[in-house]
Tab-separated table of C-alpha atoms in Angstrom:
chain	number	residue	atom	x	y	z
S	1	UNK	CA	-25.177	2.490	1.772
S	2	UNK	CA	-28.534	1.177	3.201
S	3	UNK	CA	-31.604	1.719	1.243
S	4	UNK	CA	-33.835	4.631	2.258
S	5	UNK	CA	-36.734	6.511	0.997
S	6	UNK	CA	-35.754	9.963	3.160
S	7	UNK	CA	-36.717	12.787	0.905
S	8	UNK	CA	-34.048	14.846	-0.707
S	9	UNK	CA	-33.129	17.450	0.766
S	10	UNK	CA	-31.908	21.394	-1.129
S	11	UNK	CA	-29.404	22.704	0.238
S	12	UNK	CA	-28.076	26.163	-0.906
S	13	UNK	CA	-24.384	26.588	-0.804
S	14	UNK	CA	-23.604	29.761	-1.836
S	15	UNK	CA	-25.592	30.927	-5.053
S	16	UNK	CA	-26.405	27.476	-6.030
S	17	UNK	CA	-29.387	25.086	-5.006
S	18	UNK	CA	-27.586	21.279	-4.407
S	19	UNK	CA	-30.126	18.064	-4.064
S	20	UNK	CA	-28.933	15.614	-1.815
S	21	UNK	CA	-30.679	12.456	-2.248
S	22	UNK	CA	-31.335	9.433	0.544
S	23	UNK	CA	-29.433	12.252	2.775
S	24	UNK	CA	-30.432	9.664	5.836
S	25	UNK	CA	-28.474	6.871	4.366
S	26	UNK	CA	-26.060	5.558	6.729
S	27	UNK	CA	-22.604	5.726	4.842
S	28	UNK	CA	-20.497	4.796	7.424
S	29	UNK	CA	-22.300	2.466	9.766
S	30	UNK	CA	-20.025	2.416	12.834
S	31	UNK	CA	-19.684	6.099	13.444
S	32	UNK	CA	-23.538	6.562	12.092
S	33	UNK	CA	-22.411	8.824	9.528
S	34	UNK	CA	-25.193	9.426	6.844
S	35	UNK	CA	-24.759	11.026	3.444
S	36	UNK	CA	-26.062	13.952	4.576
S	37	UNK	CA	-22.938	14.150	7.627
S	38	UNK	CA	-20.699	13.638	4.455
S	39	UNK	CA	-22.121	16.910	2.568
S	40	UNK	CA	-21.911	18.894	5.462
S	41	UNK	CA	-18.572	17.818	6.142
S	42	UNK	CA	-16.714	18.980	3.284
S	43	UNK	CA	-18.635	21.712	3.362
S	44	UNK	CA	-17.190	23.030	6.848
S	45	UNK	CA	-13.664	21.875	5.237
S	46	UNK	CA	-14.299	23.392	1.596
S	47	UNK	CA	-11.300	26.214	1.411
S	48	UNK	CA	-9.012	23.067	1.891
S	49	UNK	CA	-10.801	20.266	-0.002
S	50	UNK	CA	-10.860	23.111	-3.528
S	51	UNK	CA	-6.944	23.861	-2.448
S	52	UNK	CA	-6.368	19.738	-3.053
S	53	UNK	CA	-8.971	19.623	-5.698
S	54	UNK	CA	-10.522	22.927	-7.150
S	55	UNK	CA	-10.242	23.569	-10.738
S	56	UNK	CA	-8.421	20.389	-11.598
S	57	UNK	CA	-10.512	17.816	-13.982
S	58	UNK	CA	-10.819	14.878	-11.656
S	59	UNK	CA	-11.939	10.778	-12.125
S	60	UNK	CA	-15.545	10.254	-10.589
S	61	UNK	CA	-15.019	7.376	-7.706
S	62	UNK	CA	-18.290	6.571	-6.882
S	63	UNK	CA	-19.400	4.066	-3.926
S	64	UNK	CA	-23.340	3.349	-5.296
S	65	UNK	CA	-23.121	0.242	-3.153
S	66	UNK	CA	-21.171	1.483	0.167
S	67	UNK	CA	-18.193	0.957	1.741
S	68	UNK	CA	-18.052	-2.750	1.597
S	69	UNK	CA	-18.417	-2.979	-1.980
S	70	UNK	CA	-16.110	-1.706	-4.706
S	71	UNK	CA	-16.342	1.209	-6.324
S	72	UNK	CA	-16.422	2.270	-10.160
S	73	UNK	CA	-14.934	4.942	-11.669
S	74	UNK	CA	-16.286	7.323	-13.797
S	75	UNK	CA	-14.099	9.514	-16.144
S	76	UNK	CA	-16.975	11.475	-17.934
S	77	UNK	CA	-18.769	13.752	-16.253
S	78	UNK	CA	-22.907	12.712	-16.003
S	79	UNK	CA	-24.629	14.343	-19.080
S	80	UNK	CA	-26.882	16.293	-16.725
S	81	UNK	CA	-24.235	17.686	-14.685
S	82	UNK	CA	-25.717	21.437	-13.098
S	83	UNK	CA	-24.276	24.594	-15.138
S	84	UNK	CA	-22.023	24.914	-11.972
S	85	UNK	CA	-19.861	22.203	-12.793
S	86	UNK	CA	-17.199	22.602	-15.626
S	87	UNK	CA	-15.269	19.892	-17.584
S	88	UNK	CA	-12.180	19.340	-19.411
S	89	UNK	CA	-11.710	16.976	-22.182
S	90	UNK	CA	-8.611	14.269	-21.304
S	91	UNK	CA	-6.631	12.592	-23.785
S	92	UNK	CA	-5.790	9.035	-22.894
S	93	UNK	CA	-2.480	6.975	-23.862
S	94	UNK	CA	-5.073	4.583	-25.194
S	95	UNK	CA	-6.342	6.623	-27.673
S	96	UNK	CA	-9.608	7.514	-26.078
S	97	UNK	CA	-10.830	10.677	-24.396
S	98	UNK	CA	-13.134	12.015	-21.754
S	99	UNK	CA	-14.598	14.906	-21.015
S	100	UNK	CA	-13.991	14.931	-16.753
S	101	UNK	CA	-15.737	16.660	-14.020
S	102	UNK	CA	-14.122	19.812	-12.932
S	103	UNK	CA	-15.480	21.153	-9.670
S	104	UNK	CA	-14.503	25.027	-8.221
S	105	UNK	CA	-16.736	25.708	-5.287
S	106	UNK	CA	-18.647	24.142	-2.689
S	107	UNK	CA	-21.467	23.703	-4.447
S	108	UNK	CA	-19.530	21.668	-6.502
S	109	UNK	CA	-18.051	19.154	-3.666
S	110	UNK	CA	-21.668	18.705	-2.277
S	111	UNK	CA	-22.588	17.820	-5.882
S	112	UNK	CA	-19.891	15.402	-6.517
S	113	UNK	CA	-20.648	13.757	-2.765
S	114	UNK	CA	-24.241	13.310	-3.697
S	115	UNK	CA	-23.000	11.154	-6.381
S	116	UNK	CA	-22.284	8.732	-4.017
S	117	UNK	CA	-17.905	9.920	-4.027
S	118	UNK	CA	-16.290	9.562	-0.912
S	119	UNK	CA	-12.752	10.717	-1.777
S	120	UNK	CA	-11.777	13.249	-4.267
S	121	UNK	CA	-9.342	11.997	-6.731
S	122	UNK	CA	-7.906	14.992	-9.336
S	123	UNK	CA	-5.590	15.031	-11.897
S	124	UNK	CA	-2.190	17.043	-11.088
S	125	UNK	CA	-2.936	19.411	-14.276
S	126	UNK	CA	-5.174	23.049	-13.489
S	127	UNK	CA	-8.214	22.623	-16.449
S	128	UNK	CA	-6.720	25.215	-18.298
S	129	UNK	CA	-3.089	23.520	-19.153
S	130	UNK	CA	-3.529	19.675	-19.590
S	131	UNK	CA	-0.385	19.031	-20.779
S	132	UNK	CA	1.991	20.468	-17.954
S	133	UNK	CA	1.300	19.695	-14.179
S	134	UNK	CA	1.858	21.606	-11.705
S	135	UNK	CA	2.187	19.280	-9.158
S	136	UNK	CA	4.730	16.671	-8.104
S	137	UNK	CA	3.025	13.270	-5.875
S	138	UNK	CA	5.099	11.429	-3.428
S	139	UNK	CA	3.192	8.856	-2.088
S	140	UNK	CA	4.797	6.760	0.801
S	141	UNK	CA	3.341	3.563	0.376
S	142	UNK	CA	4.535	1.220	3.268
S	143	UNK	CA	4.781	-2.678	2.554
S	144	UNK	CA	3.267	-5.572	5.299
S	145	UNK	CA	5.141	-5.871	8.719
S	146	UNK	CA	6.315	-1.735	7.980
S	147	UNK	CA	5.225	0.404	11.249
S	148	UNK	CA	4.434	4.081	11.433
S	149	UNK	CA	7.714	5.676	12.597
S	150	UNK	CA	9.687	3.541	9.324
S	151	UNK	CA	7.078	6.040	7.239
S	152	UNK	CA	7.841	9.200	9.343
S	153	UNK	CA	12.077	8.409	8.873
S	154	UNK	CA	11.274	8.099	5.195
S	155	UNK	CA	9.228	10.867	4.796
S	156	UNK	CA	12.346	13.358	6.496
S	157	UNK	CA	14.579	11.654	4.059
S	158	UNK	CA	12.609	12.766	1.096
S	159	UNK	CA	12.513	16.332	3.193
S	160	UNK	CA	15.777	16.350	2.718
S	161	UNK	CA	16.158	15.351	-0.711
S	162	UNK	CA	13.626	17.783	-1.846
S	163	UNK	CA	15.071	20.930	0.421
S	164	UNK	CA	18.613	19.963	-1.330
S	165	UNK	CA	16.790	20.202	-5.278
S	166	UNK	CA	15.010	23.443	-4.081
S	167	UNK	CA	11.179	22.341	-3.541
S	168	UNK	CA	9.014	22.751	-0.847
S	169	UNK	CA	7.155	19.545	0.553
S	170	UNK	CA	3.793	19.925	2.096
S	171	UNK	CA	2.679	16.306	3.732
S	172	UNK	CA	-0.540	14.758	4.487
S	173	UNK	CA	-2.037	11.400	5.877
S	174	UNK	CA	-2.785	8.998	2.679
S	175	UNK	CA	-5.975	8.526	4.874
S	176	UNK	CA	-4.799	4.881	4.883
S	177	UNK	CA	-1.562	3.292	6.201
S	178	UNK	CA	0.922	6.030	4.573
S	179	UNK	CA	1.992	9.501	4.114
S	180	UNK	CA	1.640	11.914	1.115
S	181	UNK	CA	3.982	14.484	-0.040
S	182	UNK	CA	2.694	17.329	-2.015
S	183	UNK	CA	5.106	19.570	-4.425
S	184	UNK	CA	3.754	22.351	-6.655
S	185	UNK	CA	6.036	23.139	-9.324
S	186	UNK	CA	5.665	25.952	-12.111
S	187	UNK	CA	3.644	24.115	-14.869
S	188	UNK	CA	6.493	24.110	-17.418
S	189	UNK	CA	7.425	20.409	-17.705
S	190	UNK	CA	5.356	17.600	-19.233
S	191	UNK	CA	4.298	14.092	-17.734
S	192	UNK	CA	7.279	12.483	-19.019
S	193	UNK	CA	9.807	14.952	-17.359
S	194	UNK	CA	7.632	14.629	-14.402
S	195	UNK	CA	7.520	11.028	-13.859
S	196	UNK	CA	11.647	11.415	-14.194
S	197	UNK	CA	11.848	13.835	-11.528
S	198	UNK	CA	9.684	11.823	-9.286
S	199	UNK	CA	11.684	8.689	-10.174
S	200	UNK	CA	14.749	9.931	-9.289
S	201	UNK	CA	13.693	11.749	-5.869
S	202	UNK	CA	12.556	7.765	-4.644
S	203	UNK	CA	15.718	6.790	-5.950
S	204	UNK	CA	17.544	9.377	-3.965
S	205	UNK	CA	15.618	8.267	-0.716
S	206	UNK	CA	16.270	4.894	-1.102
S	207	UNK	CA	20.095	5.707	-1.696
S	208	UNK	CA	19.781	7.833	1.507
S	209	UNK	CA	17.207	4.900	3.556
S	210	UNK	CA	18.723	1.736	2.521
S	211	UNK	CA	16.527	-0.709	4.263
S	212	UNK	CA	13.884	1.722	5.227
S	213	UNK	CA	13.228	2.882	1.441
S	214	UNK	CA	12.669	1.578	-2.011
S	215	UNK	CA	12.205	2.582	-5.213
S	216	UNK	CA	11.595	-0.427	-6.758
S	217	UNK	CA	9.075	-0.911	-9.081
S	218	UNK	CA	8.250	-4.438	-8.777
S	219	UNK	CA	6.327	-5.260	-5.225
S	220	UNK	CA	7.344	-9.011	-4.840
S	221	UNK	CA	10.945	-6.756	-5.149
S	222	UNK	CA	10.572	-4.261	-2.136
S	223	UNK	CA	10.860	-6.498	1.126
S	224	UNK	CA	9.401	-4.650	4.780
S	225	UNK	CA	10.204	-1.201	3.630
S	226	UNK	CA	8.427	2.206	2.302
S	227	UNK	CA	7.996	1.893	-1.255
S	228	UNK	CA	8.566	6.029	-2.560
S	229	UNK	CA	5.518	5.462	-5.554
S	230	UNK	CA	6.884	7.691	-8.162
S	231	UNK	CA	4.743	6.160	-10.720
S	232	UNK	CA	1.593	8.313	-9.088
S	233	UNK	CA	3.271	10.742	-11.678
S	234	UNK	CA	2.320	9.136	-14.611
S	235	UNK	CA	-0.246	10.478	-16.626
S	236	UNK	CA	-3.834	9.253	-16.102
S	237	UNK	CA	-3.270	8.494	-12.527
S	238	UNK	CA	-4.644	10.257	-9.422
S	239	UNK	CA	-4.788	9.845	-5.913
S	240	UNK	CA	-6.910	11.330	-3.201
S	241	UNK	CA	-6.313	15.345	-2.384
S	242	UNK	CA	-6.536	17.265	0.988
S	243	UNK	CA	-9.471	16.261	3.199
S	244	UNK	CA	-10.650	13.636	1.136
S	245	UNK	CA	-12.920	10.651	3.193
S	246	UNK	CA	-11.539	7.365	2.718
S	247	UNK	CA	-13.478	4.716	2.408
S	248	UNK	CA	-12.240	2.852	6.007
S	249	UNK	CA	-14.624	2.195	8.701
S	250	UNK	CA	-14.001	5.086	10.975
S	251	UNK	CA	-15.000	7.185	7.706
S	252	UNK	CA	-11.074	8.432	8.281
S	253	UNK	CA	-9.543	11.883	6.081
S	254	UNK	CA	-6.489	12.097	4.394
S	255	UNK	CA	-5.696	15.482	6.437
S	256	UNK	CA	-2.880	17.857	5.585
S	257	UNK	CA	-0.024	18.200	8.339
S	258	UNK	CA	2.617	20.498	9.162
S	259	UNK	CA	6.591	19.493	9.462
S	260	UNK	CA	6.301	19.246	12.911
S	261	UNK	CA	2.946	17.633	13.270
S	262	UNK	CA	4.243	14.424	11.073
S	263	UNK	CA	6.261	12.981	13.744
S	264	UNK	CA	3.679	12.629	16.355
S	265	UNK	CA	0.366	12.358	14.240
S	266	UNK	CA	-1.202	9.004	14.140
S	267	UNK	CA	-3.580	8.420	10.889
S	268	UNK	CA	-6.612	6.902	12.740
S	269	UNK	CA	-7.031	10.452	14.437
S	270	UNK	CA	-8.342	12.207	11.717
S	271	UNK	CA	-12.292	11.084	10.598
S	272	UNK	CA	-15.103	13.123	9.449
S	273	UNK	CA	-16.277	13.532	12.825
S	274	UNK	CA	-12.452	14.908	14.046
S	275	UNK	CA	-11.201	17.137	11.584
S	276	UNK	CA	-13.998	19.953	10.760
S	277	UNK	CA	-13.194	21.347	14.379
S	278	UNK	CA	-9.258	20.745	13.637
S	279	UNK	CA	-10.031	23.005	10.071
S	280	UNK	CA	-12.268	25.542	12.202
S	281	UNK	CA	-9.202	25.811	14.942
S	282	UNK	CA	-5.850	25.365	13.701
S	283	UNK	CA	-7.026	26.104	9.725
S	284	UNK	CA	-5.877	24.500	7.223
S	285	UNK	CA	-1.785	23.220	7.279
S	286	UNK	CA	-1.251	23.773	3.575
S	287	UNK	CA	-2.874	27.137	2.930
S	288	UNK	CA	0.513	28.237	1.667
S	289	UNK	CA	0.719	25.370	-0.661
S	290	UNK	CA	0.225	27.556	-3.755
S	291	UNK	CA	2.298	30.280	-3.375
S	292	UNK	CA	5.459	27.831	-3.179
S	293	UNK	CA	5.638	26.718	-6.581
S	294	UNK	CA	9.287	25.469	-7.237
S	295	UNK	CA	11.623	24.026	-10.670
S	296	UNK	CA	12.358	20.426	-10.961
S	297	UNK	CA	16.042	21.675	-12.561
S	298	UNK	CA	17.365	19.951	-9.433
S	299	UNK	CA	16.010	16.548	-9.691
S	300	UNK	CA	16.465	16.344	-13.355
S	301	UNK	CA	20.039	17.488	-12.546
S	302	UNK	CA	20.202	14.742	-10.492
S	303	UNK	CA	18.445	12.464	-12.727
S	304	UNK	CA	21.501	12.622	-15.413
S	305	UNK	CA	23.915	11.997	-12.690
S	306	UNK	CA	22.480	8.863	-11.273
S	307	UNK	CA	22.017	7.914	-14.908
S	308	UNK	CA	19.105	5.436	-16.019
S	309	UNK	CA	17.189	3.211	-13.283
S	310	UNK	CA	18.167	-0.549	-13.602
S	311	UNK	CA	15.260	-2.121	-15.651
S	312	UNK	CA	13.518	-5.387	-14.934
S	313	UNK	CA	14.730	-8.713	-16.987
S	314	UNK	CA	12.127	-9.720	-19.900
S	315	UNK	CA	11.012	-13.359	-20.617
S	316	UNK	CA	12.716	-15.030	-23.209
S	317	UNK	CA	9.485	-16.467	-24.661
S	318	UNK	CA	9.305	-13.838	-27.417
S	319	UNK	CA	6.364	-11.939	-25.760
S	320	UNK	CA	8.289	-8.787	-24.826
S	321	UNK	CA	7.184	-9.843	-21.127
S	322	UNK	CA	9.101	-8.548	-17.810
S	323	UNK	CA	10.573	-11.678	-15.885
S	324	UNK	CA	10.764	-11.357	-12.315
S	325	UNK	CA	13.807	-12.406	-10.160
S	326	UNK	CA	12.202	-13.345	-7.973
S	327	UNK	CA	10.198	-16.978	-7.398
S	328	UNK	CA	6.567	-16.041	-7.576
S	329	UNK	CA	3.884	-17.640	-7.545
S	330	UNK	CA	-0.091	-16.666	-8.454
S	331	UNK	CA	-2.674	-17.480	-6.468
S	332	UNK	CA	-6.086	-16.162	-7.906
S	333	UNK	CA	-7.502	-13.200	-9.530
S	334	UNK	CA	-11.071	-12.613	-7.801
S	335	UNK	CA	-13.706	-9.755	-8.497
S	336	UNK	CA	-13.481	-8.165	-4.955
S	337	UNK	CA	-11.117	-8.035	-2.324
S	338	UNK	CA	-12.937	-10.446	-0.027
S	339	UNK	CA	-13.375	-13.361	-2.899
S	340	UNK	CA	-8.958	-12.680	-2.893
S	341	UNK	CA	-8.740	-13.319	1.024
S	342	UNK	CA	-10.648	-16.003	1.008
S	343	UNK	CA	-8.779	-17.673	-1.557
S	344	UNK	CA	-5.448	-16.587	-0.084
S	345	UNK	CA	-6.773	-18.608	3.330
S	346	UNK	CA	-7.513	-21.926	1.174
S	347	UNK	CA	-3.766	-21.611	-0.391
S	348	UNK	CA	-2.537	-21.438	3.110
S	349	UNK	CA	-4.490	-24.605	3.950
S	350	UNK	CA	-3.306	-26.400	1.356
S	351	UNK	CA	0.094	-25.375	1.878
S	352	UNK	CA	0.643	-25.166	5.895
S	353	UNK	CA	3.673	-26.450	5.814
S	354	UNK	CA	5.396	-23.405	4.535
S	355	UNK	CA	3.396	-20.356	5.916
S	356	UNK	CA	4.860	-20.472	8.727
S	357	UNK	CA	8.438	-19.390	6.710
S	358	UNK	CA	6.669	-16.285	4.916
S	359	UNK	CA	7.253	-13.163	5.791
S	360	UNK	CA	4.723	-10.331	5.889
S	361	UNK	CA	5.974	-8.532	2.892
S	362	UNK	CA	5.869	-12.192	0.632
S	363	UNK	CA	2.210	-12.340	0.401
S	364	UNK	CA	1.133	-10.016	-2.261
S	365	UNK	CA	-2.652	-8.882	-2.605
S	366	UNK	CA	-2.987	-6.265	-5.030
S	367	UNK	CA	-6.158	-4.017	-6.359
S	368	UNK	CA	-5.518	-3.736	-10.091
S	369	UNK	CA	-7.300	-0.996	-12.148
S	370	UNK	CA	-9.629	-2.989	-14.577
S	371	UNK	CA	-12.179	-1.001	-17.401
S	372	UNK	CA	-14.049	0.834	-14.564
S	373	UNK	CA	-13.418	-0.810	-11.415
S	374	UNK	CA	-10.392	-2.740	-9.298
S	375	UNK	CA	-9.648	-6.468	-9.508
S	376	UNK	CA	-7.378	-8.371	-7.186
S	377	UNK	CA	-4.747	-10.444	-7.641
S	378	UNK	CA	-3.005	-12.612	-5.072
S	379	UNK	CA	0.410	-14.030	-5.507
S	380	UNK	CA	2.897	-15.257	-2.873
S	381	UNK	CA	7.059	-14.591	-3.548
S	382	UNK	CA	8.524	-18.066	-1.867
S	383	UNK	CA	11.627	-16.450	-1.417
S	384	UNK	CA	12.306	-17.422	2.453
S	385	UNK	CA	11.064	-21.134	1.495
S	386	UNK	CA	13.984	-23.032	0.288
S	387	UNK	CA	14.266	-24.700	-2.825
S	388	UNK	CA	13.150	-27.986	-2.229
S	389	UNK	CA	9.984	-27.006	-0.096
S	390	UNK	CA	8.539	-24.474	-2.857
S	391	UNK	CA	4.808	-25.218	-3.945
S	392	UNK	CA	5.091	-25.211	-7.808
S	393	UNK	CA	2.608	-22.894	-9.352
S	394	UNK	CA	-0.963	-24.630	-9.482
S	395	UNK	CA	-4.373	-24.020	-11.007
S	396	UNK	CA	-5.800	-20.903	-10.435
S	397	UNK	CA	-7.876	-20.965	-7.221
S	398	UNK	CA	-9.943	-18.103	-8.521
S	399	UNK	CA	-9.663	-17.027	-12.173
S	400	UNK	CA	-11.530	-13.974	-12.728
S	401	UNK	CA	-11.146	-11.978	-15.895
S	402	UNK	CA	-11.855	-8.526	-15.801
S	403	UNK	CA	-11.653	-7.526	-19.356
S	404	UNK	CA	-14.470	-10.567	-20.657
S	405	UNK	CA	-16.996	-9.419	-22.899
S	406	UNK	CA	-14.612	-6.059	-23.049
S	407	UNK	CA	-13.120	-5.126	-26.767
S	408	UNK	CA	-10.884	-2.237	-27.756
S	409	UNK	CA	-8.230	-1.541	-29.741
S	410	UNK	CA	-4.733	-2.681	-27.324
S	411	UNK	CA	-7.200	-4.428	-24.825
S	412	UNK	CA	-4.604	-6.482	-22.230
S	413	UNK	CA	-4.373	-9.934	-23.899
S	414	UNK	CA	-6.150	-8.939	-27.570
């Protein structure tokens, strides 16, 4: 975001007075969209944005910087949050807790924007039941050299495989490269049982899609296909809801779809300055999305009949470590995403004599969740290179450790 010393602006949504800040700061600087644009956009989508989001405690992604830079994210709610915004207190694996924001109006997605949050990323629990979601995440995540229509086969497949357990799926762009698939379920099953059901469902697709589908954990494992990412189920994560702005340069919306919109819709057609007059004419694709509530009895069904998924070799070095089968090797670890690149170009020009031989999928960049904010780590899997041509593993080209100066109790590497 570019500096600016525009006055706030009040805005009243609703009963409730909401400050906007900079509201002429451009946000998004090749569509010109300011902060302000960004307000009044979720504003005109709001009945679908609180659908995705309302009344669910959610992690505070904040861009203080713009799109360029990386975010943070905030789990506790700012101290001087307005009366109109509730909480809910979160209980981490780690030990620790926060008390999260919990927005359920307008006013509340204006207030939340202001903070400089492009995309809206809430837990799958309602505020008032932490412990039991009540919603199942597919995400369709495709691997490099994977085109659109591979995503649109594999998201029928896991049609399929959820009409034959007895749930209801109710897709919409990732706002990225892939496809979402939301399920509500009753809230009677905990994260655990959860995680199962959405484990087995990617397992069922990729026993369906062989080729086109995977369910395998490990990336360097998955080859050009659609990894199902039943691990968005786990507890603590969260990915974007329903009309949230994505932090691409055409300011682009992960939009809700119907069935028969999926196999013709093309991602890059829904932005912030598209989809209000979508919302204002065709409404909003998932307004049934909560009266559809299903059981995950099937898929836990199913779950005992496939029996347990195959689990990854560990190192014999007495750490307890996984060891991969395949022949990786690591790269850098960088701060941002551009630092990564660049020192993913300088191991290619070190190394030109095998490039050439990679494919797509075997060059692995990947945004890991540090304290607060991502870090990247680049490896390549020399699996097409034969033996006697492999570059051994080197010295880091970039060696950046995000948890330095950090210290808790099961900190990585403590």
């Amino acid at each position: 975001m570019t500096p600016s010393k525009t006055p706030a602006e009040i805005l009243t949504v609703g009963d409730e007075e909401v400050r906007v800040s900079s509201p002429d700061k451009i946000v998004f600087p090749v569509p010109g969209i300011t902060k302000l644009d960004l307000v009044r956009y979720y504003l005109d989508v709001a009945e679908g944005a609180l659908r995705g989001a309302g009344g669910r405690p959610m992690v505070l992604k904040r861009f203080p910087k713009g799109i360029d830079s990386e975010p943070f994210f905030q789990k506790r709610v700012p101290d001087n949050h307005p009366p109109f915004i509730d909480t809910a207190t979160l209980r981490y694996s780690s030990g620790t807790s926060a008390e999260e924001a919990v927005i359920r109006d307008a006013a509340g997605l204006a207030w939340v924007v202001n903070l400089g949050c492009l995309d809206l990323n809430p837990h799958p629990v309602r505020a008032e039941d932490l412990d039991h979601p009540d919603e199942l995440r597919i995400d369709l995540d495709p691997m490099p050299g994977v085109d659109w229509s591979q995503i649109i086969d594999v998201a029928y497949v896991a049609r399929e495989v959820l009409d034959d357990a007895g749930l209801v799926g109710w897709p919409k762009t990732s706002g990225s490269r892939g496809l979402h698939i939301l399920v509500r379920i009753a809230p009677e099953w905990d994260y655990r049982q959860l995680r199962l059901a959405a484990e087995t469902l990617a397992r069922e697709v990729e026993n369906r899609a062989p080729g086109l589908a995977t369910a395998r954990w490990w990336k360097e494992e998955r080859g050009e296909s659609v990894f199902v990412d039943f691990n968005q189920n786990a507890k603590d994560r969260t990915v974007a809801s329903a009309y949230s702005v994505r932090p691409l340069p055409d300011a682009r919306v992960s939009t809700p779809l119907s069935w028969e919109e999926v196999s013709r819709a093309r991602p890059e057609q829904f932005t912030v300055l598209t989809v209000p007059a979508r919302f204002a004419g065709v409404g909003d694709p998932h307004a049934g999305i909560d009266d559809s509530a299903g059981r995950l009895d099937g898929l836990l069904a199913l779950a005992e009949e496939l029996g347990p998924a195959e689990k990854a070799p560990r190192s014999g070095d007495g750490t307890g470590r996984r060891k991969s089968v395949m022949p990786l090797i690591e790269v850098a670890r960088t701060m941002t995403k551009p630092e990564a690149l660049a020192a993913l170009e300088k191991w290619k020009d070190l190394h030109g004599d095998v490039v050439p031989e990679l494919h797509p999928a075997d060059v692995l960049v990947d945004g890991m969740r540090g304290s607060s904010s991502l870090w990247y780590r680049v490896r390549v899997n020399l699996q097409h290179i034969p033996e006697v041509k492999r570059p051994v593993q080197e010295e880091l080209i970039a060696d950046y450790d995000p948890w330095a100066g950090k210290e808790w109790p099961g900190r990585p590497g403590a």
